[in-house]
Short mmCIF file of C-alpha atoms and ligand atoms in Angstrom, two decimals:
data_model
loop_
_atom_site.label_atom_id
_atom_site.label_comp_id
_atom_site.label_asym_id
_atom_site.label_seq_id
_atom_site.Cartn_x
_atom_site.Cartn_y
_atom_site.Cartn_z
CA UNK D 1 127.37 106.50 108.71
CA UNK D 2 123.63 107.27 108.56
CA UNK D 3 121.81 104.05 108.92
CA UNK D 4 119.16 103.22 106.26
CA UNK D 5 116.55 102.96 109.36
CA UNK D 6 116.41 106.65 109.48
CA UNK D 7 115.55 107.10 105.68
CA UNK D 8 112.42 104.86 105.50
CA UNK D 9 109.62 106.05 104.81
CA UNK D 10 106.37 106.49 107.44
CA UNK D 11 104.78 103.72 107.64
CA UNK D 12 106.66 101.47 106.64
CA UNK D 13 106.42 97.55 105.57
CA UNK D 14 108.75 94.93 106.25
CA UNK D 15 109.67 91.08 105.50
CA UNK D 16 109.05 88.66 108.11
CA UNK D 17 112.81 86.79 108.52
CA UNK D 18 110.85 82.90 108.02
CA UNK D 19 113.52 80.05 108.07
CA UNK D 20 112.82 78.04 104.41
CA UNK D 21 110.57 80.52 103.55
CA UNK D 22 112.51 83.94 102.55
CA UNK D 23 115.54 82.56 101.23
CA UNK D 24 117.13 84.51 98.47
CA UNK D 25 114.96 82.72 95.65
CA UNK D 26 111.69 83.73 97.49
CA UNK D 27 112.77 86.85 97.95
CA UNK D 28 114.67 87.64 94.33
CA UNK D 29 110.96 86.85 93.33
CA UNK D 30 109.03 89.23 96.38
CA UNK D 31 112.05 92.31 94.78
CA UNK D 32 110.87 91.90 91.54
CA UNK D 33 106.94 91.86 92.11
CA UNK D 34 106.36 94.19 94.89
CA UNK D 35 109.60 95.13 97.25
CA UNK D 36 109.01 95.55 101.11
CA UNK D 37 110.75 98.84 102.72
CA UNK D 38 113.53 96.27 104.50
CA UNK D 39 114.03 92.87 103.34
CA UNK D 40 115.35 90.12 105.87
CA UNK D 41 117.25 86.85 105.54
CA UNK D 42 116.30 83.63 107.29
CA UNK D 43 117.63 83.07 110.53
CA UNK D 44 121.23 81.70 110.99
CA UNK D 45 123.21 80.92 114.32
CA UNK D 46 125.96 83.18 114.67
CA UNK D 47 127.84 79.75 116.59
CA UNK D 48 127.33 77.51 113.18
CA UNK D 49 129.41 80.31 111.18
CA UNK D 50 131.89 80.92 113.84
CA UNK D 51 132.70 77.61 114.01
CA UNK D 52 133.95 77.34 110.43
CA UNK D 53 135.85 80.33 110.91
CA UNK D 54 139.30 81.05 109.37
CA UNK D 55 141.51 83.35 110.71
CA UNK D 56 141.06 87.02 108.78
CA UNK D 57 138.85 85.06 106.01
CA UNK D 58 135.34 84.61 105.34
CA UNK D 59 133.98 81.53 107.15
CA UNK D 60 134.51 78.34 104.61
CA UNK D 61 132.17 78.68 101.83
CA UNK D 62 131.24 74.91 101.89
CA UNK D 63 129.50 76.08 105.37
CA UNK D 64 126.05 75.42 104.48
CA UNK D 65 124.86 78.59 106.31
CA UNK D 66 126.49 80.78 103.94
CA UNK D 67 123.73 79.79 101.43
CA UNK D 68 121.41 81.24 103.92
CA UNK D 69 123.12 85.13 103.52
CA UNK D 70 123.21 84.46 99.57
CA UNK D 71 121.23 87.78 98.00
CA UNK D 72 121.51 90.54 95.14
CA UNK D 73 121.35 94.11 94.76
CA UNK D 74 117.33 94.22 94.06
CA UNK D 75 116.85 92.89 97.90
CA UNK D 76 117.70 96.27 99.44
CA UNK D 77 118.10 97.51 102.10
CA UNK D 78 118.53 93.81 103.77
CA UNK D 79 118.88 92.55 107.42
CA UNK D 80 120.53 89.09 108.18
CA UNK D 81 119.53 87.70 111.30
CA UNK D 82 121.66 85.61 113.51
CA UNK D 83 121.30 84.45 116.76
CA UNK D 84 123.18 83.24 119.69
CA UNK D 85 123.74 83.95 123.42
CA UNK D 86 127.22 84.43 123.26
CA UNK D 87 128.94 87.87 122.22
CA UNK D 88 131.90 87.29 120.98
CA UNK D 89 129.94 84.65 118.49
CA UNK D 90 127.70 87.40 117.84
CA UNK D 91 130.46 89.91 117.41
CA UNK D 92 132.10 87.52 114.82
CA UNK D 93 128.97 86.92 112.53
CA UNK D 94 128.19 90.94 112.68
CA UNK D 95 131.35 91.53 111.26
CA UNK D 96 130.78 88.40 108.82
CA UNK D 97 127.06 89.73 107.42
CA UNK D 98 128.98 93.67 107.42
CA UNK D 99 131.50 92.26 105.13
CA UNK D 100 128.94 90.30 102.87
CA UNK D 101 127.35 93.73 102.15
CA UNK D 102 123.88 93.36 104.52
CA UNK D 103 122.76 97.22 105.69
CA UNK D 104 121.95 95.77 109.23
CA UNK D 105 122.04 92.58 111.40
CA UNK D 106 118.95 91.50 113.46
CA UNK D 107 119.07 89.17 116.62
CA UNK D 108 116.27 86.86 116.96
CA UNK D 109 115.18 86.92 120.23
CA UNK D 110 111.77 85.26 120.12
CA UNK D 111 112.15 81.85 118.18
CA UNK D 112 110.31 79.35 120.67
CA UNK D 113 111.86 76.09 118.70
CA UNK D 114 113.02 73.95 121.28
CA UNK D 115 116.25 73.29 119.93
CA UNK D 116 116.79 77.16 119.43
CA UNK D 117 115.45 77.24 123.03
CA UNK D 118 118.25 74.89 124.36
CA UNK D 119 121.26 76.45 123.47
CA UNK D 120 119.62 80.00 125.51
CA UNK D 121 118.65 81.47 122.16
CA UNK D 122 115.25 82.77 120.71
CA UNK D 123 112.74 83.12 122.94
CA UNK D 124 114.79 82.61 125.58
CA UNK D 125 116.81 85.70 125.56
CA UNK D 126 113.80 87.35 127.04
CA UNK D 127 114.45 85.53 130.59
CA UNK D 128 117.88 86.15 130.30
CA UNK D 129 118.04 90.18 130.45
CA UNK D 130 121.75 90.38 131.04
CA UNK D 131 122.70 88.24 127.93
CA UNK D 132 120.29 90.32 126.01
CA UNK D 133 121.85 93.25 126.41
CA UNK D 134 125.44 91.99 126.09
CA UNK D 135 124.60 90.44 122.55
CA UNK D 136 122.89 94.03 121.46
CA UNK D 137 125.91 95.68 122.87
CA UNK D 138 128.57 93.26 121.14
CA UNK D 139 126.97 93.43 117.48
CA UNK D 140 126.95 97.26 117.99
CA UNK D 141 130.51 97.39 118.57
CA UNK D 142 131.44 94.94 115.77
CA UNK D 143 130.65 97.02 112.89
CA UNK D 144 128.88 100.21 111.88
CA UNK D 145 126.02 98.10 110.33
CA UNK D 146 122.55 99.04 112.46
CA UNK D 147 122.06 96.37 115.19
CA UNK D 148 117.82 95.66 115.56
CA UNK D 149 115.98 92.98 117.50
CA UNK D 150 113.27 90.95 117.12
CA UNK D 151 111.39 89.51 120.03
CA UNK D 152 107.98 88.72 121.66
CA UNK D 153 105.78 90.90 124.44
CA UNK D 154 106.79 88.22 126.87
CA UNK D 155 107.72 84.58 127.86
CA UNK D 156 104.95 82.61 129.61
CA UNK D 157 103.09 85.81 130.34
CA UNK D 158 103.13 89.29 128.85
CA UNK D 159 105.59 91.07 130.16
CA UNK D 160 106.69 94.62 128.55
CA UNK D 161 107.27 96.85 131.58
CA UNK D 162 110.30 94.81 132.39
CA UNK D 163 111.19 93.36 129.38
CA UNK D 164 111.04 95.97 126.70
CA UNK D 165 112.65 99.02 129.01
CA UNK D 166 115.93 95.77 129.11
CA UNK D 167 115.91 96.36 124.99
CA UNK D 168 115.33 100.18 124.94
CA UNK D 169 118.04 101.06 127.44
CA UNK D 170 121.00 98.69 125.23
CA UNK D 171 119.37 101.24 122.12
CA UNK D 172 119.22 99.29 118.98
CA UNK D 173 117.85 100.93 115.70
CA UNK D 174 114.70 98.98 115.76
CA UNK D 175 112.63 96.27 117.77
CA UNK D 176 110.28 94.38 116.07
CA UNK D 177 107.56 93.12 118.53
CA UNK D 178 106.09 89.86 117.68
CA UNK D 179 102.44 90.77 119.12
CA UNK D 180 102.13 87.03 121.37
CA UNK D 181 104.06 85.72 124.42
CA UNK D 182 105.85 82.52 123.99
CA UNK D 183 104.19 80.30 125.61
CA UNK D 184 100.69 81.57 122.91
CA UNK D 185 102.93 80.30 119.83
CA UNK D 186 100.98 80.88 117.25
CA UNK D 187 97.97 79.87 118.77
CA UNK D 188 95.83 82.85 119.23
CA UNK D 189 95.74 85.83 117.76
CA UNK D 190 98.53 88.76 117.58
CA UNK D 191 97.46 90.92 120.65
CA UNK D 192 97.60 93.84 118.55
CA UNK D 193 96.44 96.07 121.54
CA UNK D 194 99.60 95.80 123.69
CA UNK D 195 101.42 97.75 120.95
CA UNK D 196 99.73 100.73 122.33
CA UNK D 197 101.14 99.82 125.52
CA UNK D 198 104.89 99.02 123.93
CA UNK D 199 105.07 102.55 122.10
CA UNK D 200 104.44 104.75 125.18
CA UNK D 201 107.12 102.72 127.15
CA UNK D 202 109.19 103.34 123.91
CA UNK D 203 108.79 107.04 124.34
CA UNK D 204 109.07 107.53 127.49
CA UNK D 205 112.84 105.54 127.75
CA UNK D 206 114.38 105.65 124.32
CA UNK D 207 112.15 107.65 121.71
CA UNK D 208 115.01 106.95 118.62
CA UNK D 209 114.13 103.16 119.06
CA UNK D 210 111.67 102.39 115.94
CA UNK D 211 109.05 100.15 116.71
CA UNK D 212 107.53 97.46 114.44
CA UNK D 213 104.47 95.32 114.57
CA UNK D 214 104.52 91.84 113.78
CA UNK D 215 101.61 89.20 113.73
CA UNK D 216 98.25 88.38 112.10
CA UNK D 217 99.11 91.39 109.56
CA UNK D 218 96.42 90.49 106.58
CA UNK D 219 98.13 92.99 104.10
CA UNK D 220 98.84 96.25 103.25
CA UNK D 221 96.09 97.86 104.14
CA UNK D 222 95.62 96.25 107.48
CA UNK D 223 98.86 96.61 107.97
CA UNK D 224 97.60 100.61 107.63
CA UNK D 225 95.13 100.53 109.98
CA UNK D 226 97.27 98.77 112.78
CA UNK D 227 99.78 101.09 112.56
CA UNK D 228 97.55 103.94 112.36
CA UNK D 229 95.53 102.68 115.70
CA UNK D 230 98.67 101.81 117.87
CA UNK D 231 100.91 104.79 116.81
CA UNK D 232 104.07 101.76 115.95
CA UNK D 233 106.51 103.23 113.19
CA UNK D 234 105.89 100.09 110.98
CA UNK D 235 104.73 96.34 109.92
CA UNK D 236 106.30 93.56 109.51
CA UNK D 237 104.54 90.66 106.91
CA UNK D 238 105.23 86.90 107.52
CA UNK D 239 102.57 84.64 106.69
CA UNK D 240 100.69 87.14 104.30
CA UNK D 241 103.74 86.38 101.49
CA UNK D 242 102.52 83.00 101.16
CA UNK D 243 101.06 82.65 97.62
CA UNK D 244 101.13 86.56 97.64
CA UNK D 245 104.60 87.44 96.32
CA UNK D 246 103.17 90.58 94.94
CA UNK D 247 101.92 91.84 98.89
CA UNK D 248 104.22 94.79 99.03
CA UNK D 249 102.71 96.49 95.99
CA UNK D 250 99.16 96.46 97.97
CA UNK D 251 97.68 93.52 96.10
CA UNK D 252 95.27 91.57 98.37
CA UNK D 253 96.19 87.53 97.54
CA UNK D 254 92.59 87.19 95.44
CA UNK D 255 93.52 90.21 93.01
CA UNK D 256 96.05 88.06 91.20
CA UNK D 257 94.88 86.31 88.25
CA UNK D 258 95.25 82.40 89.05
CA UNK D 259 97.94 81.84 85.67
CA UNK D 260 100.52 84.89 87.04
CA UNK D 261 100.24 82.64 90.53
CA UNK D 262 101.58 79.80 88.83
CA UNK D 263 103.81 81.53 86.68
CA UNK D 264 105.20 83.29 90.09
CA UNK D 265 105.15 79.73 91.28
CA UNK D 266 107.18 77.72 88.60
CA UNK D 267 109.58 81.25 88.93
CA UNK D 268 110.44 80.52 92.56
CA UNK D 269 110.67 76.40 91.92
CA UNK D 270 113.28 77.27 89.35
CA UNK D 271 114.94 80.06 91.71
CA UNK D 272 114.85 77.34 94.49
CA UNK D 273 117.13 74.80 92.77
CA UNK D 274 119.98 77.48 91.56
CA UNK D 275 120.23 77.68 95.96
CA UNK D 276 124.00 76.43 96.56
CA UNK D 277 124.49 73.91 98.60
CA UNK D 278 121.07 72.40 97.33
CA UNK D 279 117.87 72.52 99.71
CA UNK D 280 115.23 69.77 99.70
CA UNK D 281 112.88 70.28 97.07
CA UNK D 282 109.87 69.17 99.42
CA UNK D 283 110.96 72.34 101.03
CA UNK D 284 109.29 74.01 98.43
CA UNK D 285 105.76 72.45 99.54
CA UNK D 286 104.63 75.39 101.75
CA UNK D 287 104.61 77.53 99.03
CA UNK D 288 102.89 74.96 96.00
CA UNK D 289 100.13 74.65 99.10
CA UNK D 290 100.01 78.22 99.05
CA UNK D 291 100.18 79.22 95.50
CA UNK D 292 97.44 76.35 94.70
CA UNK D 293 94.66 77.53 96.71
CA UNK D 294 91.39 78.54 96.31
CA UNK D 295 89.98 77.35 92.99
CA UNK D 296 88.29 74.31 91.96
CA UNK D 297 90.25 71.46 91.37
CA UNK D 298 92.91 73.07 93.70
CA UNK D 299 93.57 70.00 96.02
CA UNK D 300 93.71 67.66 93.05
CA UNK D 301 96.51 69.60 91.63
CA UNK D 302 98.20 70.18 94.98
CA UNK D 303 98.01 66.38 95.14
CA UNK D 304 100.24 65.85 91.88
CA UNK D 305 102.52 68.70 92.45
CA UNK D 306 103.47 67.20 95.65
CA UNK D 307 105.07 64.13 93.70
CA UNK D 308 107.75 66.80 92.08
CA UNK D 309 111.23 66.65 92.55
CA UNK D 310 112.56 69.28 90.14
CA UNK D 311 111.13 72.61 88.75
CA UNK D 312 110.88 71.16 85.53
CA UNK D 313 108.55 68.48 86.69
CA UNK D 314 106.37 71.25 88.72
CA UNK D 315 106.26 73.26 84.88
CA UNK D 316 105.41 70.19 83.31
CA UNK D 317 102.74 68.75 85.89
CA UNK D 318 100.71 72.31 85.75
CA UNK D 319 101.06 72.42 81.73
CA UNK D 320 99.09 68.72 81.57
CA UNK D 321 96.96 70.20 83.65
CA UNK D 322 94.90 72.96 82.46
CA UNK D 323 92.70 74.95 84.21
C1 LIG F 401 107.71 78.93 108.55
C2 LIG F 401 108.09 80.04 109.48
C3 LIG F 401 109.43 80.34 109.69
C4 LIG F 401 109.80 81.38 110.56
N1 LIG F 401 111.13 81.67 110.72
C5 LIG F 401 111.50 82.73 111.51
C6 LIG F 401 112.87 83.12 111.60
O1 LIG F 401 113.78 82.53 110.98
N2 LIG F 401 113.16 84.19 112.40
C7 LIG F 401 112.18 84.89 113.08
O2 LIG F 401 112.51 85.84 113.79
N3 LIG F 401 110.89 84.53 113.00
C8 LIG F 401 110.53 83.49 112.21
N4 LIG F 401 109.20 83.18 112.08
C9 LIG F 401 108.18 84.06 112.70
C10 LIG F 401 107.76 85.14 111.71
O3 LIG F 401 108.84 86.00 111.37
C11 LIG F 401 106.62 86.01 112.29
O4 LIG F 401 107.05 86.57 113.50
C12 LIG F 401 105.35 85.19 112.56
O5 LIG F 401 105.05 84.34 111.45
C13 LIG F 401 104.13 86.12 112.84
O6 LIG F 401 103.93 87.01 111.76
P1 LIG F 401 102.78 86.76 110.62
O7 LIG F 401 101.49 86.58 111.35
O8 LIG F 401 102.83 87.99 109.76
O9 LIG F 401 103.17 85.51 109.90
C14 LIG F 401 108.81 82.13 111.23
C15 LIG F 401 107.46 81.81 111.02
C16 LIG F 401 107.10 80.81 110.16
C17 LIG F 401 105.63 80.52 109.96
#
């Protein structure tokens, strides 16, 4: 079967996978205002779904991680991501995501959370060549969906003429280079130079492997302009969603009238608690913070909307509020 990564468009612009951020309310809202070329889930461990596994079955829907591949037909084409260092796990949650109807699976190898960290997942994948390439090589066997990977240009120092050629030679669809090592965090800016570097190692060991950037990408048009200047295939948009559900279609965040921000807003709060099992509804703060931004009076109403607990009282705290 043809994989969707060979029928996007050039450029093209992708969804960041963000962990409580792109869950299938944010992004139900991001299809309907301005789709991205490949949507993407959170991240879930492939080990937390095997382990409710039932023989032949789909894992036990009570399994709080299935709420994390929820998603409809306007999010397409969509990647889940899973990660874990161990291939049959791997293996198992490929097949899982291929039977919930995702067009591709993603393995996060650049996630520098500690506790991701620990079990020899995320970022730390990249000093662990070996179990790189057996993870790429199990999720490619475990179903036809398109296997990609998501990483960083190194671990406490840049490192892409060992590290990259380890990803290119096991020949997913796509790599998705976060532009920072691990050890930079998100503490400086996405090195958006290297990915110069990155695509001529690309062609010179596996030219089919499509390369995305990732980091520091403002909006569309940037996003234009760093693909145009390091010769990458496509972008990837993370923080630039924030308060700009409508990023995809071009808009710039201060091009949307502030009352189709809140609207957007009160939207996603309501989209939020359908989520099944429930999430936190303080969750939902990094996107009021977001959303109410810029305008006087902003951090007084961020101040009230922090005391909601339900979408109704978000609605109702903006409508005593008028701007
Ligand atoms: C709140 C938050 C959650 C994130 N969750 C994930 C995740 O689940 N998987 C992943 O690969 N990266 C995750 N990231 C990293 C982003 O996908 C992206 O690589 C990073 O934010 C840099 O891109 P940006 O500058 O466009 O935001 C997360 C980042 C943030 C800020």
């Amino acid at each position: 079967m043809e994989s969707f990564w060979n029928r996007l468009p050039k450029p093209f612009f992708v969804m960041a996978p963000m962990a409580d951020v792109t869950d299938a309310a944010f992004r139900a809202l991001v299809a309907k205002l301005g789709a991205p070329d490949v949507f993407w889930s959170e991240f879930v461990s492939a080990d937390g779904l095997y382990h409710t596994r039932e023989i032949g079955k789909l894992p036990d829907q009570r399994n709080p991680l299935m709420r994390d591949l929820l998603k409809s037909e306007a999010e397409r084409p969509i990647v889940a991501q899973i990660f874990s260092k161990h291939p049959d796990m791997i293996a198992y949650a490929t097949k899982l995501v291929n039977d919930l109807g995702f067009d591709g699976v993603d393995l996060n190898m650049g996630c520098p959370d500690r506790s991701i960290e620990k079990q020899g997942c995320g970022a730390a994948m990249i000093r662990d060549p070996k179990a790189a390439q057996a993870v790429i090589a199990a999720a490619k066997e475990a179903s036809g969906l398109p296997v990609s990977v998501k990483t960083r240009v190194g671990y406490a120092h840049e490192s892409l003429d060992e590290w990259l050629p380890v990803l290119l030679e096991a020949a997913p669809a796509a790599i998705t280079l976060h532009l920072r090592t691990r050890k930079e965090l998100s503490l400086v800016s996405a090195n958006w130079e290297l990915m110069k570097k990155a695509v001529a190692i690309r062609d010179r060991i596996n030219p089919n492997v499509l390369l995305i950037g990732n980091g520091d990408v403002k909006d569309i048009a940037d996003a234009k302009v760093k693909i145009a200047q390091s010769g990458c295939d496509g972008a990837m948009l993370g923080r630039a969603m924030f308060g700009n559900p409508w990023v995809f279609s071009g808009r710039k965040s201060e091009d949307t009238p502030l009352t189709e921000k809140l609207a957007a807003l009160i939207e996603l709060a309501y989209g939020f608690e359908k989520l099944s099992p429930p999430k936190n509804f303080s969750i939902l703060k990094k996107h009021i913070k977001a959303f109410v931004a810029g305008f006087d009076g902003a951090a007084e109403l961020r101040a009230k909307l922090m005391e909601a607990e339900t979408a109704a009282d978000l609605e109702r705290i903006l409508s005593e509020n008028p701007l």
